[in-house]
mmCIF file of C-alpha atoms in Angstrom:
data_model
loop_
_atom_site.group_PDB
_atom_site.id
_atom_site.type_symbol
_atom_site.label_atom_id
_atom_site.label_comp_id
_atom_site.label_asym_id
_atom_site.label_seq_id
_atom_site.Cartn_x
_atom_site.Cartn_y
_atom_site.Cartn_z
ATOM 1 C CA MET A 1113 19.468 -118.061 13.409
ATOM 2 C CA THR A 1114 15.901 -117.937 12.141
ATOM 3 C CA ASP A 1115 15.506 -114.658 10.229
ATOM 4 C CA THR A 1116 14.947 -114.720 6.463
ATOM 5 C CA THR A 1117 18.215 -112.978 5.564
ATOM 6 C CA ALA A 1118 20.300 -115.520 7.462
ATOM 7 C CA HIS A 1119 18.572 -118.370 5.666
ATOM 8 C CA LEU A 1120 19.561 -117.002 2.250
ATOM 9 C CA SER A 1121 23.232 -117.674 2.912
ATOM 10 C CA LEU A 1122 25.064 -120.963 3.230
ATOM 11 C CA THR A 1123 28.377 -122.567 2.414
ATOM 12 C CA LEU A 1124 28.773 -125.846 0.530
ATOM 13 C CA LEU A 1125 32.026 -127.793 0.553
ATOM 14 C CA GLY A 1126 32.271 -130.432 -2.167
ATOM 15 C CA LEU A 1127 31.080 -130.269 -5.763
ATOM 16 C CA GLY A 1128 30.846 -133.835 -6.914
ATOM 17 C CA ASP A 1129 27.652 -134.921 -8.645
ATOM 18 C CA MET A 1130 25.626 -134.705 -5.425
ATOM 19 C CA GLY A 1131 27.184 -131.467 -4.204
ATOM 20 C CA THR A 1132 26.618 -129.812 -7.565
ATOM 21 C CA ALA A 1133 22.979 -130.928 -7.577
ATOM 22 C CA LEU A 1134 22.509 -129.474 -4.083
ATOM 23 C CA ALA A 1135 24.119 -126.172 -5.074
ATOM 24 C CA ARG A 1136 21.999 -125.822 -8.202
ATOM 25 C CA THR A 1137 18.806 -126.476 -6.277
ATOM 26 C CA TRP A 1138 19.605 -123.800 -3.701
ATOM 27 C CA LEU A 1139 20.528 -121.367 -6.483
ATOM 28 C CA ALA A 1140 17.268 -122.071 -8.317
ATOM 29 C CA ALA A 1141 15.359 -121.316 -5.109
ATOM 30 C CA GLY A 1142 17.008 -117.916 -4.801
ATOM 31 C CA HIS A 1143 19.555 -118.718 -2.131
ATOM 32 C CA CYS A 1144 23.167 -117.589 -2.219
ATOM 33 C CA PRO A 1145 25.594 -120.470 -1.681
ATOM 34 C CA THR A 1146 29.303 -119.957 -1.298
ATOM 35 C CA VAL A 1147 30.955 -123.035 -2.772
ATOM 36 C CA TRP A 1148 34.372 -124.629 -2.562
ATOM 37 C CA ASN A 1149 35.891 -127.674 -4.160
ATOM 38 C CA ARG A 1150 39.390 -129.079 -3.964
ATOM 39 C CA THR A 1151 39.455 -129.030 -7.777
ATOM 40 C CA PRO A 1152 38.498 -125.396 -8.572
ATOM 41 C CA ALA A 1153 37.433 -126.111 -12.154
ATOM 42 C CA LYS A 1154 34.308 -127.868 -10.880
ATOM 43 C CA ALA A 1155 33.055 -124.561 -9.475
ATOM 44 C CA ALA A 1156 33.221 -122.639 -12.770
ATOM 45 C CA ALA A 1157 29.753 -123.577 -14.017
ATOM 46 C CA LEU A 1158 28.180 -122.752 -10.656
ATOM 47 C CA ALA A 1159 29.907 -119.367 -10.609
ATOM 48 C CA ALA A 1160 28.239 -118.594 -13.933
ATOM 49 C CA GLU A 1161 24.910 -119.502 -12.348
ATOM 50 C CA GLY A 1162 25.367 -117.107 -9.439
ATOM 51 C CA ALA A 1163 27.273 -118.997 -6.751
ATOM 52 C CA SER A 1164 30.125 -117.331 -4.912
ATOM 53 C CA VAL A 1165 33.310 -119.361 -5.275
ATOM 54 C CA ALA A 1166 35.759 -119.358 -2.376
ATOM 55 C CA ALA A 1167 39.453 -119.807 -3.018
ATOM 56 C CA THR A 1168 39.951 -121.904 0.112
ATOM 57 C CA ALA A 1169 37.836 -124.008 2.417
ATOM 58 C CA ALA A 1170 38.615 -121.561 5.230
ATOM 59 C CA ASP A 1171 37.258 -118.666 3.154
ATOM 60 C CA ALA A 1172 34.134 -120.662 2.372
ATOM 61 C CA VAL A 1173 33.501 -121.515 6.021
ATOM 62 C CA ALA A 1174 34.017 -117.896 7.062
ATOM 63 C CA ALA A 1175 31.391 -116.727 4.573
ATOM 64 C CA SER A 1176 28.332 -118.326 6.204
ATOM 65 C CA GLY A 1177 26.902 -119.462 9.500
ATOM 66 C CA LEU A 1178 25.633 -122.682 7.912
ATOM 67 C CA VAL A 1179 28.275 -124.990 6.450
ATOM 68 C CA VAL A 1180 27.124 -128.033 4.474
ATOM 69 C CA VAL A 1181 29.749 -130.646 3.680
ATOM 70 C CA CYS A 1182 29.316 -133.211 0.892
ATOM 71 C CA LEU A 1183 32.687 -134.834 0.281
ATOM 72 C CA LEU A 1184 34.045 -138.270 -0.601
ATOM 73 C CA ASP A 1185 34.450 -139.710 2.898
ATOM 74 C CA ASP A 1186 35.030 -138.832 6.540
ATOM 75 C CA ALA A 1187 38.781 -138.494 6.031
ATOM 76 C CA SER A 1188 38.094 -135.861 3.348
ATOM 77 C CA VAL A 1189 35.928 -133.930 5.811
ATOM 78 C CA GLY A 1190 38.698 -133.890 8.404
ATOM 79 C CA SER A 1191 41.262 -132.842 5.805
ATOM 80 C CA ALA A 1192 39.107 -130.045 4.349
ATOM 81 C CA LEU A 1193 38.255 -128.568 7.764
ATOM 82 C CA GLU A 1194 41.625 -129.050 9.440
ATOM 83 C CA GLY A 1195 42.705 -125.932 11.289
ATOM 84 C CA ILE A 1196 39.575 -123.948 10.342
ATOM 85 C CA ASP A 1197 37.746 -121.953 13.017
ATOM 86 C CA LEU A 1198 34.281 -123.461 13.463
ATOM 87 C CA THR A 1199 33.228 -121.422 16.485
ATOM 88 C CA GLY A 1200 29.527 -120.597 16.261
ATOM 89 C CA LYS A 1201 29.040 -122.489 13.000
ATOM 90 C CA ASP A 1202 26.257 -124.908 12.127
ATOM 91 C CA LEU A 1203 27.945 -127.885 10.472
ATOM 92 C CA VAL A 1204 25.744 -130.232 8.429
ATOM 93 C CA ASN A 1205 27.667 -133.242 7.162
ATOM 94 C CA LEU A 1206 26.059 -134.989 4.188
ATOM 95 C CA THR A 1207 29.133 -137.099 3.487
ATOM 96 C CA THR A 1208 28.425 -140.830 3.372
ATOM 97 C CA GLY A 1209 29.924 -142.567 6.389
ATOM 98 C CA THR A 1210 29.383 -145.023 9.210
ATOM 99 C CA PRO A 1211 27.495 -144.375 12.471
ATOM 100 C CA GLY A 1212 30.782 -144.473 14.380
ATOM 101 C CA GLU A 1213 32.352 -141.908 12.063
ATOM 102 C CA ALA A 1214 29.331 -139.629 12.504
ATOM 103 C CA ARG A 1215 29.530 -139.818 16.307
ATOM 104 C CA ALA A 1216 33.255 -139.107 16.299
ATOM 105 C CA ARG A 1217 32.822 -136.207 13.855
ATOM 106 C CA ALA A 1218 30.031 -134.753 16.012
ATOM 107 C CA ALA A 1219 32.287 -134.787 19.077
ATOM 108 C CA TRP A 1220 35.083 -133.281 16.959
ATOM 109 C CA ALA A 1221 32.832 -130.457 15.739
ATOM 110 C CA GLU A 1222 31.346 -129.713 19.142
ATOM 111 C CA ALA A 1223 34.835 -129.515 20.676
ATOM 112 C CA ARG A 1224 35.512 -126.766 18.116
ATOM 113 C CA GLY A 1225 32.429 -124.770 19.054
ATOM 114 C CA ALA A 1226 30.079 -125.896 16.284
ATOM 115 C CA ARG A 1227 26.635 -127.432 16.339
ATOM 116 C CA TYR A 1228 26.576 -130.661 14.321
ATOM 117 C CA LEU A 1229 24.015 -132.478 12.217
ATOM 118 C CA ASP A 1230 24.758 -135.633 10.261
ATOM 119 C CA GLY A 1231 22.830 -136.564 7.145
ATOM 120 C CA GLY A 1232 22.202 -139.677 5.065
ATOM 121 C CA ILE A 1233 20.974 -138.827 1.571
ATOM 122 C CA MET A 1234 18.346 -141.254 0.288
ATOM 123 C CA ALA A 1235 18.415 -139.995 -3.279
ATOM 124 C CA THR A 1236 20.483 -139.945 -6.432
ATOM 125 C CA PRO A 1237 21.695 -136.581 -7.782
ATOM 126 C CA THR A 1238 18.905 -136.563 -10.379
ATOM 127 C CA MET A 1239 16.314 -136.754 -7.577
ATOM 128 C CA ILE A 1240 17.641 -133.642 -5.848
ATOM 129 C CA GLY A 1241 15.347 -130.662 -6.391
ATOM 130 C CA ALA A 1242 12.869 -132.829 -8.295
ATOM 131 C CA PRO A 1243 9.391 -132.594 -6.710
ATOM 132 C CA GLY A 1244 7.707 -135.960 -6.474
ATOM 133 C CA ALA A 1245 10.928 -137.922 -7.054
ATOM 134 C CA GLY A 1246 10.765 -139.346 -3.548
ATOM 135 C CA GLY A 1247 14.222 -138.335 -2.380
ATOM 136 C CA TYR A 1248 14.849 -137.282 1.204
ATOM 137 C CA VAL A 1249 17.635 -136.968 3.765
ATOM 138 C CA PHE A 1250 17.892 -138.615 7.164
ATOM 139 C CA TYR A 1251 19.225 -136.189 9.794
ATOM 140 C CA SER A 1252 20.485 -136.836 13.313
ATOM 141 C CA GLY A 1253 22.376 -134.847 15.898
ATOM 142 C CA SER A 1254 21.517 -131.363 17.137
ATOM 143 C CA ARG A 1255 17.746 -130.975 17.176
ATOM 144 C CA ALA A 1256 18.101 -127.230 17.657
ATOM 145 C CA LEU A 1257 20.225 -126.982 14.517
ATOM 146 C CA PHE A 1258 17.762 -129.064 12.529
ATOM 147 C CA ASP A 1259 14.770 -127.028 13.654
ATOM 148 C CA SER A 1260 16.420 -123.684 12.917
ATOM 149 C CA ARG A 1261 17.757 -124.680 9.486
ATOM 150 C CA ARG A 1262 15.052 -127.063 8.353
ATOM 151 C CA ALA A 1263 13.449 -124.785 5.778
ATOM 152 C CA LEU A 1264 16.743 -124.307 3.955
ATOM 153 C CA LEU A 1265 17.767 -127.947 4.251
ATOM 154 C CA GLU A 1266 14.472 -129.063 2.741
ATOM 155 C CA VAL A 1267 14.930 -127.058 -0.454
ATOM 156 C CA PRO A 1268 16.868 -129.856 -2.227
ATOM 157 C CA ALA A 1269 14.974 -132.802 -0.689
ATOM 158 C CA GLY A 1270 12.633 -133.702 2.145
ATOM 159 C CA SER A 1271 13.980 -134.327 5.624
ATOM 160 C CA ARG A 1272 13.434 -136.977 8.289
ATOM 161 C CA PHE A 1273 14.940 -136.319 11.710
ATOM 162 C CA VAL A 1274 15.765 -139.668 13.350
ATOM 163 C CA GLY A 1275 17.179 -138.651 16.708
ATOM 164 C CA GLU A 1276 19.848 -136.789 18.603
ATOM 165 C CA ASP A 1277 22.353 -139.640 18.407
ATOM 166 C CA PRO A 1278 24.559 -138.338 15.550
ATOM 167 C CA GLY A 1279 25.084 -141.877 14.259
ATOM 168 C CA HIS A 1280 21.441 -142.655 13.604
ATOM 169 C CA ALA A 1281 21.162 -140.945 10.210
ATOM 170 C CA ALA A 1282 24.020 -143.068 8.855
ATOM 171 C CA LEU A 1283 22.553 -146.162 10.510
ATOM 172 C CA HIS A 1284 19.159 -145.623 8.890
ATOM 173 C CA ASP A 1285 20.870 -144.923 5.568
ATOM 174 C CA VAL A 1286 22.924 -148.125 5.593
ATOM 175 C CA ALA A 1287 20.016 -150.228 6.911
ATOM 176 C CA LEU A 1288 17.865 -149.213 3.948
ATOM 177 C CA LEU A 1289 20.711 -149.620 1.475
ATOM 178 C CA SER A 1290 21.473 -153.079 2.863
ATOM 179 C CA ALA A 1291 17.874 -154.126 2.252
ATOM 180 C CA MET A 1292 18.096 -152.688 -1.257
ATOM 181 C CA TRP A 1293 21.247 -154.652 -2.015
ATOM 182 C CA GLY A 1294 19.617 -157.845 -0.768
ATOM 183 C CA MET A 1295 16.692 -157.227 -3.095
ATOM 184 C CA PHE A 1296 19.049 -156.540 -6.002
ATOM 185 C CA ALA A 1297 20.837 -159.807 -5.232
ATOM 186 C CA GLY A 1298 17.575 -161.762 -5.385
ATOM 187 C CA VAL A 1299 16.491 -160.088 -8.619
ATOM 188 C CA SER A 1300 19.915 -160.775 -10.122
ATOM 189 C CA GLN A 1301 19.596 -164.469 -9.182
ATOM 190 C CA ALA A 1302 16.163 -164.651 -10.792
ATOM 191 C CA TYR A 1303 17.369 -163.193 -14.081
ATOM 192 C CA ALA A 1304 20.464 -165.402 -14.081
ATOM 193 C CA LEU A 1305 18.271 -168.499 -13.783
ATOM 194 C CA ILE A 1306 16.387 -167.705 -16.997
ATOM 195 C CA GLU A 1307 19.470 -166.633 -18.965
ATOM 196 C CA GLY A 1308 19.648 -168.714 -22.132
ATOM 197 C CA GLU A 1309 16.097 -170.014 -21.757
ATOM 198 C CA ASP A 1310 13.137 -169.139 -23.948
ATOM 199 C CA ILE A 1311 11.919 -166.718 -21.292
ATOM 200 C CA ALA A 1312 12.337 -163.023 -22.002
ATOM 201 C CA PRO A 1313 13.556 -160.877 -19.083
ATOM 202 C CA LYS A 1314 10.858 -158.344 -19.974
ATOM 203 C CA ASP A 1315 8.240 -161.069 -19.469
ATOM 204 C CA LEU A 1316 9.628 -162.049 -16.071
ATOM 205 C CA ALA A 1317 9.939 -158.421 -14.926
ATOM 206 C CA PRO A 1318 6.262 -157.755 -14.086
ATOM 207 C CA LEU A 1319 6.022 -161.100 -12.320
ATOM 208 C CA LEU A 1320 9.060 -160.223 -10.214
ATOM 209 C CA SER A 1321 7.660 -156.809 -9.336
ATOM 210 C CA GLU A 1322 4.305 -158.269 -8.392
ATOM 211 C CA TRP A 1323 5.860 -161.031 -6.276
ATOM 212 C CA LEU A 1324 8.277 -158.727 -4.442
ATOM 213 C CA GLY A 1325 5.406 -156.380 -3.693
ATOM 214 C CA ALA A 1326 3.356 -159.237 -2.264
ATOM 215 C CA MET A 1327 6.278 -160.301 -0.077
ATOM 216 C CA GLY A 1328 6.635 -156.782 1.312
ATOM 217 C CA PHE A 1329 4.477 -157.830 4.262
ATOM 218 C CA PHE A 1330 7.615 -159.373 5.783
ATOM 219 C CA VAL A 1331 8.996 -155.922 6.608
ATOM 220 C CA GLY A 1332 6.239 -155.113 9.096
ATOM 221 C CA SER A 1333 5.839 -158.692 10.270
ATOM 222 C CA ALA A 1334 9.529 -159.004 11.106
ATOM 223 C CA ALA A 1335 9.435 -155.714 13.026
ATOM 224 C CA ASP A 1336 6.500 -156.958 15.105
ATOM 225 C CA ARG A 1337 8.142 -160.302 15.835
ATOM 226 C CA LEU A 1338 11.499 -158.762 16.748
ATOM 227 C CA THR A 1339 9.681 -156.474 19.162
ATOM 228 C CA SER A 1340 7.570 -159.188 20.781
ATOM 229 C CA ARG A 1341 10.118 -162.020 20.353
ATOM 230 C CA ASP A 1342 7.178 -164.180 19.307
ATOM 231 C CA PHE A 1343 8.360 -166.046 16.217
ATOM 232 C CA THR A 1344 5.655 -168.725 16.125
ATOM 233 C CA SER A 1345 2.187 -167.132 16.275
ATOM 234 C CA GLY A 1346 0.358 -167.057 12.964
ATOM 235 C CA VAL A 1347 3.156 -168.679 10.973
ATOM 236 C CA VAL A 1348 2.013 -169.855 7.527
ATOM 237 C CA SER A 1349 5.379 -171.004 6.162
ATOM 238 C CA SER A 1350 7.623 -172.416 8.871
ATOM 239 C CA LEU A 1351 11.383 -172.322 9.150
ATOM 240 C CA ALA A 1352 11.488 -176.119 8.773
ATOM 241 C CA MET A 1353 9.507 -175.837 5.541
ATOM 242 C CA GLN A 1354 11.736 -173.055 4.209
ATOM 243 C CA VAL A 1355 14.883 -175.052 4.958
ATOM 244 C CA ALA A 1356 13.452 -178.129 3.242
ATOM 245 C CA GLY A 1357 12.511 -176.052 0.188
ATOM 246 C CA SER A 1358 15.890 -174.379 -0.059
ATOM 247 C CA GLY A 1359 17.368 -177.511 -1.583
ATOM 248 C CA THR A 1360 15.174 -177.093 -4.645
ATOM 249 C CA MET A 1361 16.483 -173.577 -5.220
ATOM 250 C CA LEU A 1362 20.087 -174.729 -4.927
ATOM 251 C CA ARG A 1363 19.585 -177.722 -7.224
ATOM 252 C CA THR A 1364 17.816 -175.565 -9.787
ATOM 253 C CA ALA A 1365 20.713 -173.140 -9.809
ATOM 254 C CA GLU A 1366 23.100 -176.037 -10.372
ATOM 255 C CA GLU A 1367 20.974 -177.398 -13.237
ATOM 256 C CA GLN A 1368 20.875 -173.985 -14.874
ATOM 257 C CA GLY A 1369 24.616 -173.501 -14.540
ATOM 258 C CA VAL A 1370 24.113 -170.540 -12.225
ATOM 259 C CA SER A 1371 26.163 -169.788 -9.132
ATOM 260 C CA ALA A 1372 24.166 -169.819 -5.909
ATOM 261 C CA GLU A 1373 26.619 -167.505 -4.153
ATOM 262 C CA LEU A 1374 24.042 -164.732 -3.804
ATOM 263 C CA ILE A 1375 21.540 -166.874 -1.879
ATOM 264 C CA THR A 1376 23.624 -169.486 -0.037
ATOM 265 C CA PRO A 1377 24.519 -167.141 2.857
ATOM 266 C CA TYR A 1378 20.832 -166.713 3.677
ATOM 267 C CA VAL A 1379 20.124 -170.417 3.200
ATOM 268 C CA ASP A 1380 23.022 -171.234 5.533
ATOM 269 C CA LEU A 1381 21.626 -168.826 8.139
ATOM 270 C CA LEU A 1382 18.234 -170.555 8.086
ATOM 271 C CA HIS A 1383 19.906 -173.956 8.411
ATOM 272 C CA ARG A 1384 21.856 -172.745 11.443
ATOM 273 C CA ARG A 1385 18.736 -171.438 13.173
ATOM 274 C CA LEU A 1386 16.895 -174.708 12.647
ATOM 275 C CA ALA A 1387 19.859 -176.907 13.611
ATOM 276 C CA ALA A 1388 20.337 -175.055 16.911
ATOM 277 C CA ASP A 1389 17.034 -176.470 18.226
ATOM 278 C CA PRO A 1390 14.736 -178.120 15.664
ATOM 279 C CA ALA A 1391 11.941 -178.644 18.173
ATOM 280 C CA ALA A 1392 11.929 -175.037 19.336
ATOM 281 C CA HIS A 1393 12.634 -173.290 16.020
ATOM 282 C CA GLY A 1394 11.087 -175.559 13.390
ATOM 283 C CA GLY A 1395 7.647 -173.984 13.733
ATOM 284 C CA GLU A 1396 8.922 -170.402 13.657
ATOM 285 C CA ASP A 1397 8.916 -168.161 10.636
ATOM 286 C CA THR A 1398 12.315 -167.024 9.375
ATOM 287 C CA THR A 1399 12.564 -163.850 11.482
ATOM 288 C CA GLY A 1400 14.414 -165.561 14.327
ATOM 289 C CA ALA A 1401 17.402 -166.128 12.027
ATOM 290 C CA ILE A 1402 18.047 -162.371 12.210
ATOM 291 C CA LEU A 1403 19.251 -162.865 15.784
ATOM 292 C CA LEU A 1404 22.159 -164.969 14.494
ATOM 293 C CA LEU A 1405 23.557 -161.981 12.612
ATOM 294 C CA LYS A 1406 24.241 -159.996 15.781
ATOM 295 C CA ARG A 1407 27.733 -160.782 17.014
#
């Protein structure tokens, strides 16, 4: 479906903070969403803004060729769509889930006659519909669905199609979030170390930002080394050196009365890589330790 009229209509299931932000952005752009939420009261404000409110999920699905789902979890998706005719529908699932759940849901949808696209939202609700905020959505699954609905899907946030494997949007989503959590852990450790000292967090903040930015080179370097499996060329700070230096970080945490629980897993990983073959791995950078994480 590529004509303008068809693109003005869509259905949205789920009106939590993210779903509501999506609905409002489509409404502001002149589109006509039919919305449904398990708790009807959440739809009242959107009805006043011009959305059509369906009494049941089945009614909502019947109203449009494009059905966008933004619910709590995969189980909620299955429950909301149970027994509903999806023949000929385009189902776009923006519910946070795992790659395995996305693949299973894609097979489930296709067995019911629907095209399926999974999405991983890289934005907070306040970033939805906000030009320049940097939010976007990873999509994977049916390329034909993505191409035909892209203009409408990009109204709330930019899009990045990452392949026809339905699980790859969720995988990209969680990979980026995992890196974010690791960064948050390191920043938390840094602030904990200065707690109670005559060092203001606001004074450390720009130093942290500057240092983390300078260390961003590791992202591309690690990708290159994992591709080539060359962990030794051009190394400026070896694994052996990093392991030796880790003791200082752990002792400092102990002196400051700070738990090292946020950093010891990574320190332990580096120790394991070095201990496996000191002669072979001592001159590497730390990228090779990543291989120990794969079971």
